[in-house]
Coordinates of C-alpha atoms in Angstrom, one line a residue:
Chain F
M1 CA 0.0 0.0 0.0
I2 CA 2.8 2.4 1.0
K3 CA 6.4 1.7 1.1
F4 CA 9.3 3.8 2.5
C5 CA 12.6 3.0 0.8
S6 CA 15.6 4.3 2.8
V7 CA 13.9 7.6 3.3
D8 CA 15.8 10.6 4.7
Y9 CA 14.3 13.8 5.9
T10 CA 16.1 16.9 7.0
Y11 CA 14.6 20.0 8.5
H12 CA 16.1 23.4 8.0
T13 CA 15.8 26.1 10.5
L14 CA 17.8 29.3 11.1
S15 CA 19.7 27.7 13.9
G16 CA 20.8 24.8 11.7
E17 CA 19.7 21.6 10.1
T18 CA 18.2 18.6 11.8
T19 CA 18.1 15.1 10.3
A20 CA 14.8 13.8 11.6
I21 CA 14.9 10.5 9.6
K22 CA 17.8 8.6 8.1
G23 CA 17.4 5.5 6.0
L24 CA 13.9 4.6 7.1
D25 CA 12.5 1.4 5.6
L26 CA 8.9 0.7 6.3
S27 CA 6.0 -0.9 4.4
I28 CA 2.3 -1.4 5.1
V29 CA 0.2 -3.8 3.2
R30 CA -3.5 -3.3 2.6
G31 CA -5.7 -3.9 5.5
Q32 CA -2.8 -3.9 8.0
F33 CA -2.8 -1.9 11.2
L34 CA 0.8 -0.8 11.7
S35 CA 2.0 1.1 14.8
V36 CA 5.2 3.0 15.0
I37 CA 6.6 3.6 18.4
G38 CA 9.6 5.6 19.3
P39 CA 11.2 7.9 21.9
S40 CA 9.5 11.4 21.9
G41 CA 10.9 13.8 19.4
C42 CA 12.2 11.1 17.2
G43 CA 10.3 12.3 14.1
K44 CA 7.1 10.2 14.4
T45 CA 4.9 12.9 13.1
T46 CA 7.3 13.6 10.3
I47 CA 6.7 10.0 9.1
L48 CA 3.0 10.7 8.9
S49 CA 3.5 14.0 7.1
L50 CA 5.7 12.1 4.6
A51 CA 3.0 9.4 4.2
A52 CA 0.3 12.0 3.7
G53 CA 2.5 13.7 1.1
L54 CA 2.4 17.0 3.0
I55 CA 6.2 17.0 2.7
A56 CA 8.6 15.4 0.3
P57 CA 11.5 13.2 1.5
T58 CA 14.9 14.7 1.1
G59 CA 16.4 11.3 0.3
G60 CA 15.1 7.9 -0.8
R61 CA 11.6 7.4 -2.1
I62 CA 8.1 6.6 -1.1
E63 CA 6.1 4.2 -3.2
R64 CA 2.3 4.2 -2.9
T65 CA -0.6 2.6 -4.5
D66 CA -4.0 4.1 -4.1
A67 CA -3.0 5.8 -1.0
R68 CA -5.8 8.2 -0.4
C69 CA -4.8 9.4 3.0
G70 CA -6.9 10.6 5.9
Y71 CA -5.3 12.2 8.9
M72 CA -6.5 11.8 12.4
L73 CA -4.8 14.2 14.8
Q74 CA -4.0 14.5 18.5
R75 CA -7.0 16.6 19.0
D76 CA -10.2 16.0 17.1
A77 CA -10.1 19.4 15.4
L78 CA -13.9 19.4 14.9
F79 CA -15.1 22.8 13.9
P80 CA -17.3 24.0 16.9
W81 CA -19.5 26.2 14.6
R82 CA -20.5 23.3 12.5
T83 CA -22.9 20.5 13.4
V84 CA -21.6 16.9 13.5
E85 CA -23.1 16.5 10.0
G86 CA -21.3 19.6 8.8
N87 CA -18.0 18.3 10.2
I88 CA -18.4 15.0 8.6
C89 CA -19.1 16.5 5.2
L90 CA -16.2 19.0 5.4
P91 CA -13.8 16.9 3.4
L92 CA -16.4 16.4 0.7
E93 CA -16.9 20.1 0.4
I94 CA -13.2 20.6 0.0
N95 CA -12.6 17.9 -2.5
G96 CA -15.5 19.0 -4.6
G97 CA -17.2 15.6 -4.0
A98 CA -20.2 17.1 -2.3
G99 CA -22.6 15.4 -4.6
P100 CA -25.6 13.7 -3.1
D101 CA -24.0 10.3 -3.5
A102 CA -20.9 11.1 -1.5
K103 CA -23.0 12.8 1.1
A104 CA -25.4 9.9 1.4
R105 CA -22.5 7.5 1.8
A106 CA -21.0 9.7 4.5
L107 CA -24.3 9.9 6.4
A108 CA -24.8 6.2 6.0
L109 CA -21.4 5.7 7.6
A110 CA -22.3 8.0 10.5
E111 CA -25.6 6.2 11.0
K112 CA -23.9 2.8 10.9
Y113 CA -21.6 3.8 13.8
G114 CA -24.2 5.3 16.0
L115 CA -24.0 9.0 15.2
K116 CA -27.5 9.3 13.8
D117 CA -29.0 11.0 16.8
F118 CA -26.0 13.4 17.0
L119 CA -25.9 14.6 13.4
K120 CA -27.6 17.9 14.2
K121 CA -25.7 18.6 17.4
K122 CA -22.7 20.7 17.9
P123 CA -19.4 19.1 18.9
A124 CA -19.4 20.8 22.2
E125 CA -22.5 18.8 23.2
L126 CA -20.6 15.5 22.7
S127 CA -18.2 13.6 25.0
G128 CA -14.5 13.4 24.2
G129 CA -14.9 9.8 23.0
M130 CA -17.8 10.6 20.8
R131 CA -15.9 13.5 19.3
Q132 CA -13.0 11.2 18.3
R133 CA -15.5 8.9 16.7
V134 CA -16.9 11.8 14.7
A135 CA -13.3 12.7 13.7
L136 CA -12.8 9.2 12.5
I137 CA -16.0 9.1 10.5
R138 CA -15.0 12.5 9.0
T139 CA -11.7 10.9 7.9
L140 CA -13.5 7.8 6.5
A141 CA -16.2 9.9 4.8
A142 CA -13.4 11.5 2.7
G143 CA -12.9 8.1 1.1
A144 CA -9.5 7.6 2.7
E145 CA -8.0 4.1 2.3
L146 CA -5.0 4.7 4.5
L147 CA -5.6 6.3 7.9
L148 CA -2.8 8.2 9.5
L149 CA -3.3 8.4 13.2
D150 CA -1.1 10.8 15.1
E151 CA -1.5 9.9 18.7
P152 CA -5.3 10.4 18.4
F153 CA -6.0 9.2 21.9
S154 CA -3.3 11.2 23.8
A155 CA -5.7 14.1 24.7
L156 CA -8.2 11.8 26.3
D157 CA -8.5 10.7 29.9
Y158 CA -7.5 7.1 30.6
Q159 CA -10.9 5.6 30.7
T160 CA -12.2 7.3 27.6
R161 CA -8.9 6.4 26.0
L162 CA -9.4 2.6 26.4
E163 CA -13.0 3.0 25.1
V164 CA -12.1 5.1 22.1
C165 CA -9.1 2.8 21.3
D166 CA -11.5 -0.2 21.0
D167 CA -14.0 1.9 19.1
V168 CA -11.6 3.2 16.5
Q169 CA -9.9 -0.1 16.0
S170 CA -13.2 -2.0 15.4
I171 CA -14.4 0.7 13.0
I172 CA -11.2 0.6 11.0
K173 CA -11.2 -3.2 10.9
S174 CA -14.8 -3.5 9.9
E175 CA -14.3 -0.9 7.1
K176 CA -11.2 -2.9 6.0
K177 CA -9.0 0.2 6.1
T178 CA -5.3 0.3 6.4
A179 CA -3.9 2.3 9.3
L180 CA -0.6 3.8 10.3
L181 CA -0.5 4.8 14.0
V182 CA 2.3 6.7 15.6
T183 CA 2.3 6.7 19.4
H184 CA 4.6 6.8 22.4
D185 CA 2.3 4.4 24.2
I186 CA 3.6 0.9 24.0
S187 CA 0.5 -0.8 25.4
E188 CA -1.7 1.0 22.9
A189 CA 0.5 -0.1 20.1
I190 CA 0.4 -3.7 21.1
A191 CA -3.4 -3.7 21.7
L192 CA -4.2 -2.2 18.4
S193 CA -1.8 -3.4 15.7
D194 CA -1.0 -6.3 13.5
K195 CA 2.6 -5.1 13.4
V196 CA 4.7 -2.8 15.6
A197 CA 7.8 -1.0 14.3
V198 CA 10.2 0.4 16.8
L199 CA 12.1 3.5 15.9
S200 CA 15.5 4.7 17.2
A201 CA 16.1 8.1 18.6
R202 CA 16.8 10.9 16.1
P203 CA 17.7 10.5 13.3
A204 CA 15.0 7.9 13.2
R205 CA 15.3 4.5 11.6
V206 CA 13.5 1.2 12.2
V207 CA 15.4 -0.9 14.8
A208 CA 12.9 -3.8 15.1
E209 CA 9.6 -5.0 13.8
H210 CA 7.2 -7.3 15.5
D211 CA 4.1 -9.1 14.2
V212 CA 1.4 -9.2 16.8
D213 CA -1.0 -12.0 16.3
F214 CA -2.2 -13.2 19.7
G215 CA -5.7 -12.6 21.0
D216 CA -8.9 -12.5 18.9
G217 CA -8.0 -9.2 17.3
T218 CA -9.8 -6.9 19.7
P219 CA -7.7 -4.6 21.9
K220 CA -9.4 -6.0 25.0
S221 CA -8.3 -9.6 24.3
R222 CA -4.8 -8.4 23.6
R223 CA -4.5 -6.5 26.9
S224 CA -5.7 -9.5 28.9
S225 CA -3.5 -12.0 27.0
P226 CA -0.5 -13.6 28.8
S227 CA 1.6 -12.7 25.7
F228 CA 1.0 -9.0 26.3
A229 CA 3.5 -8.5 29.1
P230 CA 6.5 -10.2 27.5
L231 CA 6.1 -8.2 24.3
F232 CA 5.7 -5.0 26.3
E233 CA 9.0 -5.7 28.1
K234 CA 10.7 -6.5 24.8
L235 CA 9.5 -3.3 23.2
R236 CA 10.5 -1.4 26.3
A237 CA 14.0 -2.8 26.1
E238 CA 14.2 -1.9 22.4
L239 CA 13.2 1.6 23.1
G240 CA 15.9 1.7 25.7
L241 CA 13.6 2.6 28.6
Chain I
M1 CA -37.6 27.6 33.2
K2 CA -40.8 26.2 31.9
N3 CA -40.5 23.0 34.0
A4 CA -39.6 25.0 37.1
K5 CA -41.9 22.7 39.2
T6 CA -39.5 19.8 38.8
Y7 CA -36.6 21.7 40.5
S8 CA -35.7 20.9 44.1
P9 CA -36.4 23.7 46.7
E10 CA -32.6 24.3 47.0
H11 CA -32.4 24.9 43.3
M12 CA -35.4 27.2 43.4
R13 CA -33.7 29.2 46.2
Y14 CA -30.5 29.3 44.1
L15 CA -32.4 30.6 41.1
K16 CA -34.2 33.2 43.2
G17 CA -30.8 34.3 44.6
V18 CA -29.4 34.8 41.1
K19 CA -32.4 36.7 40.0
R20 CA -32.3 38.9 43.1
K21 CA -28.7 39.8 42.5
K22 CA -29.5 40.8 39.0
I23 CA -32.4 43.0 40.1
L24 CA -30.1 44.6 42.7
V25 CA -27.4 45.4 40.2
W26 CA -29.9 47.0 37.8
T27 CA -31.6 49.0 40.6
A28 CA -28.2 50.2 41.7
R29 CA -27.3 51.3 38.2
A30 CA -30.5 53.2 37.7
G31 CA -30.3 54.6 41.2
L32 CA -26.8 55.9 40.6
L33 CA -27.8 57.6 37.4
A34 CA -30.9 59.2 39.1
A35 CA -28.7 60.3 42.0
L36 CA -26.1 61.9 39.8
I37 CA -28.8 63.8 37.8
G38 CA -30.6 64.7 41.0
L39 CA -27.5 66.0 42.7
W40 CA -26.4 67.9 39.6
E41 CA -29.9 69.6 39.5
L42 CA -30.0 70.3 43.2
F43 CA -26.5 71.8 43.4
A44 CA -27.2 73.9 40.4
R45 CA -30.5 75.2 41.9
L46 CA -28.8 75.9 45.2
E47 CA -26.0 77.6 43.3
V48 CA -23.4 75.4 45.0
I49 CA -22.1 75.1 41.5
D50 CA -22.5 77.8 38.9
P51 CA -25.2 76.6 36.4
F52 CA -23.8 78.9 33.8
V53 CA -20.6 76.9 33.8
T54 CA -21.9 73.4 34.6
S55 CA -25.4 73.7 33.2
S56 CA -28.1 71.5 34.8
P57 CA -30.4 68.8 33.8
S58 CA -33.4 71.1 33.5
R59 CA -31.4 73.4 31.3
V60 CA -30.3 70.5 29.2
I61 CA -33.9 69.5 28.7
A62 CA -34.8 73.1 27.8
T63 CA -32.0 73.2 25.3
L64 CA -33.2 69.9 23.8
G65 CA -36.6 71.4 23.4
E66 CA -35.3 74.5 21.9
L67 CA -33.2 72.6 19.3
Y68 CA -36.2 70.4 18.5
A69 CA -38.4 73.5 18.1
T70 CA -36.0 75.1 15.6
G71 CA -35.8 71.8 13.8
N72 CA -32.0 71.6 14.4
L73 CA -32.0 68.6 16.8
F74 CA -32.4 65.8 14.3
Y75 CA -30.4 67.7 11.7
H76 CA -27.3 67.7 13.8
I77 CA -27.8 64.2 15.1
G78 CA -28.4 63.0 11.6
V79 CA -25.2 64.6 10.3
T80 CA -23.0 63.1 13.0
L81 CA -24.7 59.8 12.8
M82 CA -24.3 59.6 9.1
E83 CA -20.6 60.4 9.3
T84 CA -20.0 57.9 12.1
V85 CA -21.9 55.1 10.6
T86 CA -20.4 55.6 7.1
G87 CA -16.9 55.9 8.6
F88 CA -17.4 52.8 10.8
A89 CA -18.7 50.7 7.9
A90 CA -15.9 51.8 5.6
A91 CA -13.2 51.2 8.1
V92 CA -14.6 47.7 9.0
I93 CA -15.1 46.6 5.4
V94 CA -11.8 48.0 4.1
G95 CA -10.0 46.7 7.3
Y96 CA -11.4 43.2 6.8
A97 CA -10.4 43.2 3.1
V98 CA -6.9 44.3 3.9
A99 CA -6.6 41.7 6.7
V100 CA -7.7 39.0 4.3
A101 CA -5.1 40.1 1.8
L102 CA -2.4 40.2 4.4
W103 CA -3.4 36.8 5.7
M104 CA -3.2 35.4 2.2
S105 CA 0.4 36.5 1.7
E106 CA 3.0 36.1 4.4
G107 CA 5.4 38.2 2.3
A108 CA 2.9 41.1 2.2
R109 CA 2.4 40.7 5.9
K110 CA 6.2 41.1 6.6
I111 CA 6.6 44.0 4.2
F112 CA 3.6 46.0 5.5
E113 CA 4.2 45.3 9.2
P114 CA 6.4 48.3 10.1
Y115 CA 4.1 50.6 8.1
I116 CA 1.0 49.4 10.0
V117 CA 2.8 49.7 13.3
V118 CA 3.8 53.3 12.6
L119 CA 0.4 54.3 11.3
N120 CA -1.2 52.8 14.4
A121 CA 1.1 54.8 16.7
L122 CA 0.7 58.0 14.7
P123 CA -1.9 60.4 16.3
K124 CA -4.2 60.7 13.4
I125 CA -5.3 64.2 14.4
A126 CA -1.9 65.4 13.2
L127 CA -3.2 64.8 9.7
G128 CA -6.1 67.3 10.3
P129 CA -4.7 70.2 8.3
L130 CA -3.7 67.8 5.4
I131 CA -7.2 66.3 5.3
I132 CA -8.8 69.7 5.1
I133 CA -6.6 70.7 2.3
W134 CA -7.1 67.5 0.4
M135 CA -10.7 66.9 1.1
G136 CA -12.2 70.3 1.7
T137 CA -14.3 71.2 4.7
G138 CA -17.4 69.0 4.0
Y139 CA -18.5 65.6 5.2
T140 CA -15.9 63.8 3.1
A141 CA -13.1 65.2 5.3
I142 CA -14.9 64.1 8.5
I143 CA -15.7 60.6 7.2
F144 CA -12.1 60.3 6.0
M145 CA -10.9 61.2 9.5
T146 CA -13.2 58.6 11.0
V147 CA -11.9 55.9 8.6
I148 CA -8.3 56.5 9.3
I149 CA -8.8 56.5 13.0
A150 CA -10.6 53.2 13.0
L151 CA -9.0 51.5 10.0
I152 CA -5.6 50.5 11.4
V153 CA -7.1 49.0 14.5
C154 CA -9.6 47.1 12.4
I155 CA -6.8 45.7 10.2
M156 CA -4.7 44.7 13.2
N157 CA -7.5 43.1 15.3
T158 CA -8.9 41.2 12.4
L159 CA -5.5 39.9 11.3
T160 CA -4.7 38.8 14.8
G161 CA -8.0 36.9 14.9
F162 CA -7.0 35.2 11.6
L163 CA -3.6 34.2 12.8
Q164 CA -4.9 32.8 16.1
V165 CA -6.8 30.0 14.3
D166 CA -6.0 26.7 15.9
A167 CA -2.9 25.0 14.4
T168 CA -4.5 21.5 14.5
M169 CA -7.4 22.7 12.5
L170 CA -5.1 24.3 10.0
T171 CA -3.1 21.0 9.7
L172 CA -6.4 19.2 9.2
M173 CA -7.3 21.5 6.3
R174 CA -3.9 21.0 4.8
A175 CA -4.2 17.2 5.1
L176 CA -7.6 17.4 3.4
G177 CA -5.9 19.2 0.5
A178 CA -7.7 22.5 1.0
N179 CA -6.4 25.5 -0.9
K180 CA -5.9 28.9 0.5
R181 CA -9.4 30.2 -0.4
Q182 CA -11.1 27.1 1.1
T183 CA -9.1 27.4 4.3
L184 CA -10.1 31.1 4.5
T185 CA -13.8 30.6 3.9
K186 CA -14.3 27.3 5.7
L187 CA -12.0 27.7 8.6
V188 CA -10.4 31.1 9.2
I189 CA -13.4 33.4 8.7
P190 CA -15.9 31.4 10.8
A191 CA -13.2 30.6 13.5
S192 CA -12.4 34.3 13.8
L193 CA -16.0 35.5 14.1
P194 CA -15.8 36.2 17.8
Q195 CA -12.7 38.3 17.2
L196 CA -14.5 40.2 14.5
M197 CA -17.2 41.1 17.0
N198 CA -14.6 42.5 19.4
T199 CA -13.2 44.5 16.5
L200 CA -16.6 45.9 15.8
K201 CA -17.0 47.0 19.4
V202 CA -13.6 48.7 19.4
A203 CA -14.4 50.3 16.0
V204 CA -17.7 51.8 17.3
G205 CA -15.8 53.7 19.9
L206 CA -13.1 54.8 17.5
A207 CA -15.6 55.9 14.9
W208 CA -17.3 58.2 17.4
I209 CA -13.9 59.7 18.3
G210 CA -13.1 60.1 14.6
S211 CA -16.3 61.9 13.7
V212 CA -16.5 64.2 16.6
M213 CA -12.8 65.0 16.3
G214 CA -13.3 65.6 12.6
E215 CA -16.2 68.0 13.4
Y216 CA -13.9 69.8 15.9
I217 CA -11.4 70.6 13.2
V218 CA -13.8 71.3 10.3
S219 CA -17.5 71.4 10.2
R220 CA -20.7 73.4 9.9
A221 CA -23.0 70.9 11.5
G222 CA -23.2 67.9 13.8
L223 CA -22.9 67.3 17.5
G224 CA -19.2 67.9 17.5
Y225 CA -19.8 71.2 15.8
L226 CA -22.5 72.1 18.5
I227 CA -19.9 71.4 21.2
V228 CA -17.2 73.5 19.6
Y229 CA -19.7 76.3 18.8
G230 CA -21.2 76.2 22.3
G231 CA -17.8 76.4 23.8
Q232 CA -16.8 79.4 21.7
V233 CA -19.9 81.4 22.5
F234 CA -20.0 80.2 26.1
R235 CA -23.3 78.4 25.8
L236 CA -22.4 75.5 28.0
D237 CA -26.0 74.2 28.0
L238 CA -25.5 73.5 24.4
V239 CA -22.1 71.7 25.1
M240 CA -23.7 69.6 27.8
T241 CA -26.8 68.8 25.7
A242 CA -24.7 67.6 22.7
T243 CA -22.5 65.6 25.0
M244 CA -25.5 63.8 26.6
I245 CA -26.8 63.0 23.1
L246 CA -23.4 61.6 22.2
C247 CA -23.5 59.4 25.3
A248 CA -26.9 58.0 24.3
L249 CA -26.0 57.4 20.7
A250 CA -22.7 55.8 21.4
G251 CA -24.3 53.5 24.0
A252 CA -27.1 52.6 21.5
M253 CA -24.6 51.8 18.7
Y254 CA -22.5 49.6 21.1
A255 CA -25.7 47.9 22.2
L256 CA -26.5 47.1 18.5
V257 CA -23.1 45.5 18.0
A258 CA -23.5 43.5 21.2
L259 CA -26.9 42.3 20.0
A260 CA -25.4 41.3 16.6
E261 CA -22.7 39.4 18.5
R262 CA -25.3 37.5 20.6
L263 CA -27.2 36.6 17.4
L264 CA -24.1 35.5 15.4
V265 CA -21.8 34.0 18.0
K266 CA -23.2 31.2 20.1

């Protein structure tokens, strides 16, 4: 779906240049949920910006096939002056795909995932978990195949976080989307993904990759599995914590 | 409040308390005004203060009646109101347009920044003589004065509002592939609406300063003219009357903007 081939990325600021990523190899196949974990400030968000095509790599190349990307950010970034429906339809308005078809599909999606009664409400009337769900539906409504998740749960309190984690994962799975999640939360990465890639400190490159296949696929079963703790320790060691 | 019956007694007491406080504040406000006017009248009658210099409420009312009888009252009010509202509208519209242009181009923003800072700091009244020479002594000069006094603040406030838009939302728009115009119309303009309302409130005050100041420098009619004229011929009743009318008009215009804010921003 998307493949990073020894990608480099260097930032230029007045105080000098910073190599954020050096020789990064990473690939995601369709339908996979890949998490990238790494020490903070190691350039995780840069990887997402590269995947989304917001920035171009300074070295190496990125191959993609039908990678219509949708971005989910740390905060839901719902527009408070729009209703839930208006927020969900925002990407369609921007891409000029606001035809009745696309809109009906978006609303059907919202209905399917329990937002029917909230469509006319303003985001401020929704709970934090519900808002993230709206943000996810907004991303899906845009027709994204590859979802880029930039620590989308980090602004939520712990309880909501577990809830939203399950919620988002099940929606992504049932819509058969591909996801690339960056996070600093090891347990979140294990609970959600099919594969976890561990990054080094800056300049970032992949130091290890692990397939995660225990449990029945739900985050809940992962968290309660006996295989959870050993993998957690392993990842922790690889991160140098 | 329609299902007040379902509230607990404590809640009813709480609501009553809130209501009582509100009534108290309004009573105190009205009382203060009445007391000020009453004392002013009393002291003037007892000649504690010289009513020739300080005027008095009854003299203000008499002057109002006189202006009304000669048909001058609404003429002067109309002139000043027209100048203020025209200047206000022009400053807000032009200011908004300039702010949009500056938001669109970071280069333009950088180039114009020192000019805007200097123009903002410049006491616009210093341009008085120039404006008279350029624009003559009619309404145009006064409206121009109003515009230049309010304009720079309108530009700066509006632009600040534009630039304060949430960075996450901007990233979202970028990730969705929005162009500059879409980002402006779908995100920046609605997001900065509260800031626009603040700008309008500030601009109301500045527009009144502009029009009255303009009338001080050059005019043959208007409330500012009445004040200057009254001062020159020592008719302080006239000065006080015009000032009172200005108070009422400025308050009313501010209230209109506040009402618009309540309707538009929720």
